[in-house]
Amino acid sequence: MTSSNTDCHYCLQSLCGRKYALREENAYCVSCYDSLFANPCEECKQPIECDSKDLAYKGRHWHEKCFKCAKCSRSLVEKPFAAKDELLLCTECYSDEYSSKCFHCQKTIMPGSRKMEFKGSSWHESCFVCQYCRQPLGTRPLITKDNENYCVPCFEKQFAHHCYSCKKAITSGGVSYHDQPWHKECFVCAGCKTQLAEQRFISKDEYPYCVDCFSKLYAKKCAACRKPVTALGGAKFISFEDRQWHGECFRCAKCSVSLVGQGFLTQKDDVICHQCGST
């Protein structure tokens, strides 16, 4: 601006016919204004005079000609840029130095563009798709196989085994029985329907049974206590003709001495030791 009727607020010299600048409604000659108020340029450290454009970013100031990329020196005026460790970089230089690479295409994910994060890797949104149907996965449930991602329907169609019981796809875990896949929750006792995936079971006529049900339904009864006789867990049992005994139940019917590993005699339905048989 040019004044015709005032004095500089600082040096009191007439501004008549001279350029001046206003600050808080006070007029200053250009020299006083620059010495009092001009911001130092971050690049060249010289004051940014009132007749120069002052470009500011986060409290720092640059001459228009000094506002440039710290790496390639291209002007950043009216262009997108990024800051790193107080340095200003054009988007290309920032991407080369600091931006992550897409796991799929290995190209830079440019600042400001949307990216997806999965298992510690970054993806372009357009690259994060089902390997089979090529539809975007976004935040949908997915399954990974051989470093490729699939939406659940495509994975089930291409790879999943189907449960022998319910015929639905098995996407994780599962149990194999008679070379057939089962969901853990479908692999149950044929008798009481208790899940068998985490416990011992016995197969009978191609059906699995828990120990209790098998014992109740199929195990022979001890001739002494009438409870089921099984050899599960290494338990000992004695068999004679068409009868069985638990090891601890195979005793003389008269004196109760154990007959395991001993000779014995039969007396009607009883077994007795030799001593009791000779009296």
mmCIF file of C-alpha atoms in Angstrom:
data_model
loop_
_atom_site.group_PDB
_atom_site.id
_atom_site.type_symbol
_atom_site.label_atom_id
_atom_site.label_comp_id
_atom_site.label_asym_id
_atom_site.label_seq_id
_atom_site.Cartn_x
_atom_site.Cartn_y
_atom_site.Cartn_z
ATOM 1 C CA MET A 1 0.000 0.000 0.000
ATOM 2 C CA THR A 2 1.051 3.652 -0.575
ATOM 3 C CA SER A 3 0.370 6.323 2.046
ATOM 4 C CA SER A 4 -0.294 10.025 1.566
ATOM 5 C CA ASN A 5 -1.079 11.299 5.056
ATOM 6 C CA THR A 6 0.493 9.239 7.878
ATOM 7 C CA ASP A 7 3.757 8.417 9.582
ATOM 8 C CA CYS A 8 5.412 5.044 10.326
ATOM 9 C CA HIS A 9 4.186 3.823 13.700
ATOM 10 C CA TYR A 10 7.719 2.700 14.660
ATOM 11 C CA CYS A 11 10.294 5.123 13.145
ATOM 12 C CA LEU A 12 7.804 8.033 12.829
ATOM 13 C CA GLN A 13 9.086 8.815 9.315
ATOM 14 C CA SER A 14 6.535 10.119 6.924
ATOM 15 C CA LEU A 15 4.885 7.501 4.723
ATOM 16 C CA CYS A 16 3.781 10.080 2.211
ATOM 17 C CA GLY A 17 4.201 8.540 -1.239
ATOM 18 C CA ARG A 18 5.900 5.450 0.244
ATOM 19 C CA LYS A 19 4.843 1.822 0.500
ATOM 20 C CA TYR A 20 3.733 0.675 3.921
ATOM 21 C CA ALA A 21 2.114 -2.283 5.668
ATOM 22 C CA LEU A 22 -0.665 -2.416 8.232
ATOM 23 C CA ARG A 23 -0.574 -4.454 11.425
ATOM 24 C CA GLU A 24 -3.270 -4.163 14.052
ATOM 25 C CA GLU A 25 -4.488 -0.958 12.364
ATOM 26 C CA ASN A 26 -1.027 0.608 12.647
ATOM 27 C CA ALA A 27 0.981 1.612 9.566
ATOM 28 C CA TYR A 28 4.684 0.720 9.212
ATOM 29 C CA CYS A 29 7.190 1.536 6.541
ATOM 30 C CA VAL A 30 8.380 -1.570 4.716
ATOM 31 C CA SER A 31 11.799 -1.512 6.383
ATOM 32 C CA CYS A 32 10.374 -1.299 9.920
ATOM 33 C CA TYR A 33 7.684 -3.867 9.216
ATOM 34 C CA ASP A 34 10.209 -6.426 7.906
ATOM 35 C CA SER A 35 12.612 -5.885 10.806
ATOM 36 C CA LEU A 36 9.844 -6.117 13.396
ATOM 37 C CA PHE A 37 7.444 -8.746 12.065
ATOM 38 C CA ALA A 38 8.861 -10.711 9.116
ATOM 39 C CA ASN A 39 9.078 -14.473 9.760
ATOM 40 C CA PRO A 40 12.412 -16.188 9.097
ATOM 41 C CA CYS A 41 12.306 -18.762 6.290
ATOM 42 C CA GLU A 42 12.916 -22.362 7.398
ATOM 43 C CA GLU A 43 15.010 -23.038 4.296
ATOM 44 C CA CYS A 44 17.211 -19.968 3.708
ATOM 45 C CA LYS A 45 16.852 -18.396 7.206
ATOM 46 C CA GLN A 46 16.260 -14.964 5.641
ATOM 47 C CA PRO A 47 13.219 -12.875 6.642
ATOM 48 C CA ILE A 48 10.127 -13.236 4.495
ATOM 49 C CA GLU A 49 9.536 -9.614 3.547
ATOM 50 C CA CYS A 50 6.105 -8.102 3.391
ATOM 51 C CA ASP A 51 6.121 -7.991 -0.410
ATOM 52 C CA SER A 52 6.889 -11.767 -0.578
ATOM 53 C CA LYS A 53 4.395 -14.594 -0.167
ATOM 54 C CA ASP A 54 4.702 -16.269 3.235
ATOM 55 C CA LEU A 55 3.840 -20.003 3.137
ATOM 56 C CA ALA A 56 3.169 -21.476 6.577
ATOM 57 C CA TYR A 57 2.829 -25.071 7.827
ATOM 58 C CA LYS A 58 2.467 -26.043 11.490
ATOM 59 C CA GLY A 59 3.941 -22.782 12.773
ATOM 60 C CA ARG A 60 6.875 -22.733 10.336
ATOM 61 C CA HIS A 61 7.336 -20.381 7.400
ATOM 62 C CA TRP A 62 8.936 -20.469 3.938
ATOM 63 C CA HIS A 63 9.488 -18.176 0.994
ATOM 64 C CA GLU A 64 7.471 -19.396 -1.966
ATOM 65 C CA LYS A 65 10.683 -20.297 -3.810
ATOM 66 C CA CYS A 66 12.018 -22.170 -0.736
ATOM 67 C CA PHE A 67 8.920 -24.304 -0.196
ATOM 68 C CA LYS A 68 10.208 -27.486 -1.879
ATOM 69 C CA CYS A 69 10.782 -31.200 -1.359
ATOM 70 C CA ALA A 70 13.738 -31.898 0.917
ATOM 71 C CA LYS A 71 14.813 -34.817 -1.279
ATOM 72 C CA CYS A 72 14.177 -33.962 -4.945
ATOM 73 C CA SER A 73 13.898 -30.135 -4.511
ATOM 74 C CA ARG A 74 10.732 -29.893 -6.576
ATOM 75 C CA SER A 75 8.363 -27.083 -5.566
ATOM 76 C CA LEU A 76 5.569 -28.066 -3.192
ATOM 77 C CA VAL A 77 3.508 -24.925 -3.817
ATOM 78 C CA GLU A 78 -0.130 -25.953 -4.310
ATOM 79 C CA LYS A 79 0.893 -29.628 -4.413
ATOM 80 C CA PRO A 80 0.232 -32.456 -1.934
ATOM 81 C CA PHE A 81 3.123 -33.222 0.395
ATOM 82 C CA ALA A 82 3.945 -35.177 3.552
ATOM 83 C CA ALA A 83 6.076 -34.382 6.590
ATOM 84 C CA LYS A 84 8.626 -36.797 8.088
ATOM 85 C CA ASP A 85 10.983 -35.879 10.926
ATOM 86 C CA GLU A 86 10.217 -32.173 10.259
ATOM 87 C CA LEU A 87 11.208 -32.556 6.590
ATOM 88 C CA LEU A 88 8.713 -31.823 3.831
ATOM 89 C CA LEU A 89 8.587 -34.366 1.011
ATOM 90 C CA CYS A 90 6.561 -34.624 -2.161
ATOM 91 C CA THR A 91 4.238 -37.639 -2.209
ATOM 92 C CA GLU A 92 6.498 -39.531 -4.624
ATOM 93 C CA CYS A 93 9.611 -39.175 -2.471
ATOM 94 C CA TYR A 94 7.679 -39.920 0.713
ATOM 95 C CA SER A 95 6.263 -43.067 -0.842
ATOM 96 C CA ASP A 96 9.675 -44.238 -2.039
ATOM 97 C CA GLU A 97 11.176 -43.758 1.400
ATOM 98 C CA TYR A 98 8.455 -44.529 3.888
ATOM 99 C CA SER A 99 5.226 -45.888 2.420
ATOM 100 C CA SER A 100 4.450 -49.584 2.739
ATOM 101 C CA LYS A 101 4.337 -51.869 -0.271
ATOM 102 C CA CYS A 102 1.260 -53.851 -1.204
ATOM 103 C CA PHE A 103 1.712 -57.542 -0.309
ATOM 104 C CA HIS A 104 -0.026 -58.566 -3.543
ATOM 105 C CA CYS A 105 1.339 -56.270 -6.274
ATOM 106 C CA GLN A 106 4.444 -55.016 -4.417
ATOM 107 C CA LYS A 107 3.696 -51.448 -5.537
ATOM 108 C CA THR A 108 3.748 -48.497 -3.138
ATOM 109 C CA ILE A 109 0.568 -47.672 -1.261
ATOM 110 C CA MET A 110 0.428 -43.930 -1.784
ATOM 111 C CA PRO A 111 -0.243 -41.584 1.174
ATOM 112 C CA GLY A 112 -3.908 -40.793 1.496
ATOM 113 C CA SER A 113 -5.066 -43.907 -0.343
ATOM 114 C CA ARG A 114 -7.012 -46.549 1.560
ATOM 115 C CA LYS A 115 -5.097 -49.651 2.563
ATOM 116 C CA MET A 116 -6.033 -52.921 4.223
ATOM 117 C CA GLU A 117 -4.030 -54.567 7.026
ATOM 118 C CA PHE A 118 -4.006 -58.361 7.398
ATOM 119 C CA LYS A 119 -1.559 -60.616 9.265
ATOM 120 C CA GLY A 120 1.037 -57.850 9.520
ATOM 121 C CA SER A 121 0.993 -57.006 5.786
ATOM 122 C CA SER A 122 -0.539 -54.094 3.890
ATOM 123 C CA TRP A 123 -2.666 -54.269 0.748
ATOM 124 C CA HIS A 124 -4.221 -51.880 -1.728
ATOM 125 C CA GLU A 125 -7.964 -52.067 -1.216
ATOM 126 C CA SER A 126 -8.294 -53.117 -4.860
ATOM 127 C CA CYS A 127 -5.724 -55.915 -4.362
ATOM 128 C CA PHE A 128 -7.314 -57.344 -1.216
ATOM 129 C CA VAL A 129 -9.744 -59.657 -3.029
ATOM 130 C CA CYS A 130 -10.805 -63.298 -2.984
ATOM 131 C CA GLN A 131 -8.363 -65.317 -5.048
ATOM 132 C CA TYR A 132 -11.218 -67.266 -6.647
ATOM 133 C CA CYS A 133 -14.127 -64.873 -7.283
ATOM 134 C CA ARG A 134 -11.973 -61.684 -7.255
ATOM 135 C CA GLN A 135 -14.554 -59.823 -5.159
ATOM 136 C CA PRO A 136 -13.214 -57.332 -2.546
ATOM 137 C CA LEU A 137 -12.781 -58.915 0.869
ATOM 138 C CA GLY A 138 -12.889 -55.696 2.885
ATOM 139 C CA THR A 139 -13.799 -56.704 6.424
ATOM 140 C CA ARG A 140 -15.602 -59.912 5.394
ATOM 141 C CA PRO A 141 -14.588 -63.235 6.998
ATOM 142 C CA LEU A 142 -11.839 -64.934 5.013
ATOM 143 C CA ILE A 143 -9.675 -68.046 5.013
ATOM 144 C CA THR A 144 -6.015 -68.176 3.927
ATOM 145 C CA LYS A 145 -4.531 -71.119 2.046
ATOM 146 C CA ASP A 146 -1.016 -71.204 0.543
ATOM 147 C CA ASN A 147 -0.669 -67.422 1.127
ATOM 148 C CA GLU A 148 -3.817 -66.717 -0.883
ATOM 149 C CA ASN A 149 -7.016 -65.302 0.616
ATOM 150 C CA TYR A 150 -10.479 -66.632 -0.087
ATOM 151 C CA CYS A 151 -13.945 -65.570 0.967
ATOM 152 C CA VAL A 152 -15.612 -68.307 3.013
ATOM 153 C CA PRO A 153 -18.077 -69.465 0.292
ATOM 154 C CA CYS A 154 -15.305 -69.817 -2.307
ATOM 155 C CA PHE A 155 -12.994 -71.632 0.103
ATOM 156 C CA GLU A 156 -15.719 -74.090 1.018
ATOM 157 C CA LYS A 157 -16.514 -74.660 -2.648
ATOM 158 C CA GLN A 158 -12.883 -75.213 -3.635
ATOM 159 C CA PHE A 159 -11.139 -76.857 -0.701
ATOM 160 C CA ALA A 160 -13.226 -77.685 2.335
ATOM 161 C CA HIS A 161 -14.072 -81.242 3.362
ATOM 162 C CA HIS A 162 -17.695 -81.880 4.174
ATOM 163 C CA CYS A 163 -18.779 -83.455 7.421
ATOM 164 C CA TYR A 164 -19.871 -87.096 7.074
ATOM 165 C CA SER A 165 -22.704 -86.433 9.523
ATOM 166 C CA CYS A 166 -24.236 -83.027 8.665
ATOM 167 C CA LYS A 167 -22.739 -82.697 5.129
ATOM 168 C CA LYS A 168 -21.703 -79.081 5.805
ATOM 169 C CA ALA A 169 -18.195 -77.758 5.094
ATOM 170 C CA ILE A 170 -15.441 -78.134 7.704
ATOM 171 C CA THR A 171 -13.494 -74.861 7.683
ATOM 172 C CA SER A 172 -11.201 -75.562 10.661
ATOM 173 C CA GLY A 173 -10.282 -78.444 12.931
ATOM 174 C CA GLY A 174 -12.429 -81.518 12.506
ATOM 175 C CA VAL A 175 -12.070 -85.208 13.282
ATOM 176 C CA SER A 176 -11.247 -88.138 11.022
ATOM 177 C CA TYR A 177 -13.066 -91.422 11.711
ATOM 178 C CA HIS A 178 -13.039 -94.416 9.354
ATOM 179 C CA ASP A 179 -11.324 -92.144 6.780
ATOM 180 C CA GLN A 180 -14.291 -89.773 6.871
ATOM 181 C CA PRO A 181 -14.173 -86.104 8.057
ATOM 182 C CA TRP A 182 -16.461 -84.934 10.854
ATOM 183 C CA HIS A 183 -17.053 -81.655 12.675
ATOM 184 C CA LYS A 184 -15.937 -82.035 16.284
ATOM 185 C CA GLU A 185 -19.452 -81.173 17.405
ATOM 186 C CA CYS A 186 -20.928 -83.810 15.064
ATOM 187 C CA PHE A 187 -18.636 -86.628 16.203
ATOM 188 C CA VAL A 188 -20.796 -87.953 19.039
ATOM 189 C CA CYS A 189 -21.504 -91.212 20.802
ATOM 190 C CA ALA A 190 -24.090 -93.306 18.931
ATOM 191 C CA GLY A 191 -25.730 -94.009 22.272
ATOM 192 C CA CYS A 192 -25.846 -90.870 24.458
ATOM 193 C CA LYS A 193 -24.791 -88.293 21.809
ATOM 194 C CA THR A 194 -21.929 -86.955 23.957
ATOM 195 C CA GLN A 195 -19.090 -85.351 21.927
ATOM 196 C CA LEU A 196 -16.209 -87.786 21.537
ATOM 197 C CA ALA A 197 -13.474 -85.548 20.058
ATOM 198 C CA GLU A 198 -11.697 -85.127 23.406
ATOM 199 C CA GLN A 199 -12.298 -88.552 24.996
ATOM 200 C CA ARG A 200 -11.777 -92.250 24.466
ATOM 201 C CA PHE A 201 -14.330 -94.158 22.446
ATOM 202 C CA ILE A 202 -14.945 -97.662 21.100
ATOM 203 C CA SER A 203 -16.067 -98.550 17.605
ATOM 204 C CA LYS A 204 -18.858 -101.056 17.088
ATOM 205 C CA ASP A 205 -20.451 -101.830 13.701
ATOM 206 C CA GLU A 206 -18.780 -98.643 12.318
ATOM 207 C CA TYR A 207 -20.416 -96.467 14.993
ATOM 208 C CA PRO A 208 -18.460 -94.758 17.793
ATOM 209 C CA TYR A 209 -19.519 -95.159 21.412
ATOM 210 C CA CYS A 210 -18.301 -93.582 24.611
ATOM 211 C CA VAL A 211 -16.892 -96.102 27.104
ATOM 212 C CA ASP A 212 -19.948 -95.971 29.356
ATOM 213 C CA CYS A 213 -22.445 -96.609 26.569
ATOM 214 C CA PHE A 214 -20.351 -99.365 25.033
ATOM 215 C CA SER A 215 -20.038 -101.048 28.405
ATOM 216 C CA LYS A 216 -23.778 -100.829 29.050
ATOM 217 C CA LEU A 217 -24.748 -102.024 25.593
ATOM 218 C CA TYR A 218 -22.115 -104.560 24.593
ATOM 219 C CA ALA A 219 -19.592 -105.453 27.307
ATOM 220 C CA LYS A 220 -19.999 -108.833 29.003
ATOM 221 C CA LYS A 221 -20.811 -108.828 32.706
ATOM 222 C CA CYS A 222 -18.461 -109.974 35.422
ATOM 223 C CA ALA A 223 -19.635 -113.367 36.792
ATOM 224 C CA ALA A 224 -19.003 -112.060 40.316
ATOM 225 C CA CYS A 225 -20.109 -108.406 40.492
ATOM 226 C CA ARG A 226 -22.237 -108.326 37.325
ATOM 227 C CA LYS A 227 -20.655 -105.072 36.205
ATOM 228 C CA PRO A 228 -19.339 -104.715 32.612
ATOM 229 C CA VAL A 229 -15.942 -106.261 31.911
ATOM 230 C CA THR A 230 -13.619 -104.264 29.596
ATOM 231 C CA ALA A 231 -9.882 -104.193 29.023
ATOM 232 C CA LEU A 232 -9.766 -100.396 28.670
ATOM 233 C CA GLY A 233 -6.835 -98.647 30.283
ATOM 234 C CA GLY A 234 -4.938 -101.939 30.651
ATOM 235 C CA ALA A 235 -7.447 -103.397 33.129
ATOM 236 C CA LYS A 236 -7.000 -107.155 33.649
ATOM 237 C CA PHE A 237 -9.813 -109.623 33.228
ATOM 238 C CA ILE A 238 -10.085 -113.409 33.344
ATOM 239 C CA SER A 239 -12.084 -115.507 30.918
ATOM 240 C CA PHE A 240 -13.054 -119.125 31.514
ATOM 241 C CA GLU A 241 -15.369 -120.995 29.184
ATOM 242 C CA ASP A 242 -18.230 -118.545 28.555
ATOM 243 C CA ARG A 243 -17.709 -116.471 31.709
ATOM 244 C CA GLN A 244 -15.533 -113.408 32.518
ATOM 245 C CA TRP A 245 -14.318 -111.808 35.733
ATOM 246 C CA HIS A 246 -12.596 -108.573 36.637
ATOM 247 C CA GLY A 247 -9.117 -109.351 37.892
ATOM 248 C CA GLU A 248 -10.030 -108.159 41.378
ATOM 249 C CA CYS A 249 -13.266 -110.206 41.340
ATOM 250 C CA PHE A 250 -11.668 -113.534 40.406
ATOM 251 C CA ARG A 251 -11.609 -114.997 43.915
ATOM 252 C CA CYS A 252 -12.426 -118.233 45.669
ATOM 253 C CA ALA A 253 -16.159 -118.367 46.401
ATOM 254 C CA LYS A 254 -15.442 -119.782 49.879
ATOM 255 C CA CYS A 255 -12.313 -118.070 51.304
ATOM 256 C CA SER A 256 -12.137 -115.072 48.909
ATOM 257 C CA VAL A 257 -8.424 -115.585 48.161
ATOM 258 C CA SER A 258 -7.410 -114.230 44.738
ATOM 259 C CA LEU A 259 -7.232 -116.881 42.047
ATOM 260 C CA VAL A 260 -5.395 -114.720 39.526
ATOM 261 C CA GLY A 261 -2.431 -116.752 38.322
ATOM 262 C CA GLN A 262 -3.438 -119.679 40.560
ATOM 263 C CA GLY A 263 -4.986 -123.033 39.853
ATOM 264 C CA PHE A 264 -8.679 -123.319 40.688
ATOM 265 C CA LEU A 265 -11.593 -125.723 40.648
ATOM 266 C CA THR A 266 -15.199 -125.254 39.588
ATOM 267 C CA GLN A 267 -18.080 -126.174 41.779
ATOM 268 C CA LYS A 268 -21.359 -125.688 39.971
ATOM 269 C CA ASP A 269 -21.303 -121.946 39.118
ATOM 270 C CA ASP A 270 -18.534 -121.135 41.596
ATOM 271 C CA VAL A 271 -14.751 -121.117 41.284
ATOM 272 C CA ILE A 272 -12.761 -122.178 44.359
ATOM 273 C CA CYS A 273 -9.113 -122.565 45.281
ATOM 274 C CA HIS A 274 -7.522 -126.052 45.574
ATOM 275 C CA GLN A 275 -7.397 -125.835 49.350
ATOM 276 C CA CYS A 276 -11.106 -125.163 49.663
ATOM 277 C CA GLY A 277 -11.799 -127.858 47.090
ATOM 278 C CA SER A 278 -9.926 -130.503 49.055
ATOM 279 C CA THR A 279 -11.851 -129.997 52.281
#
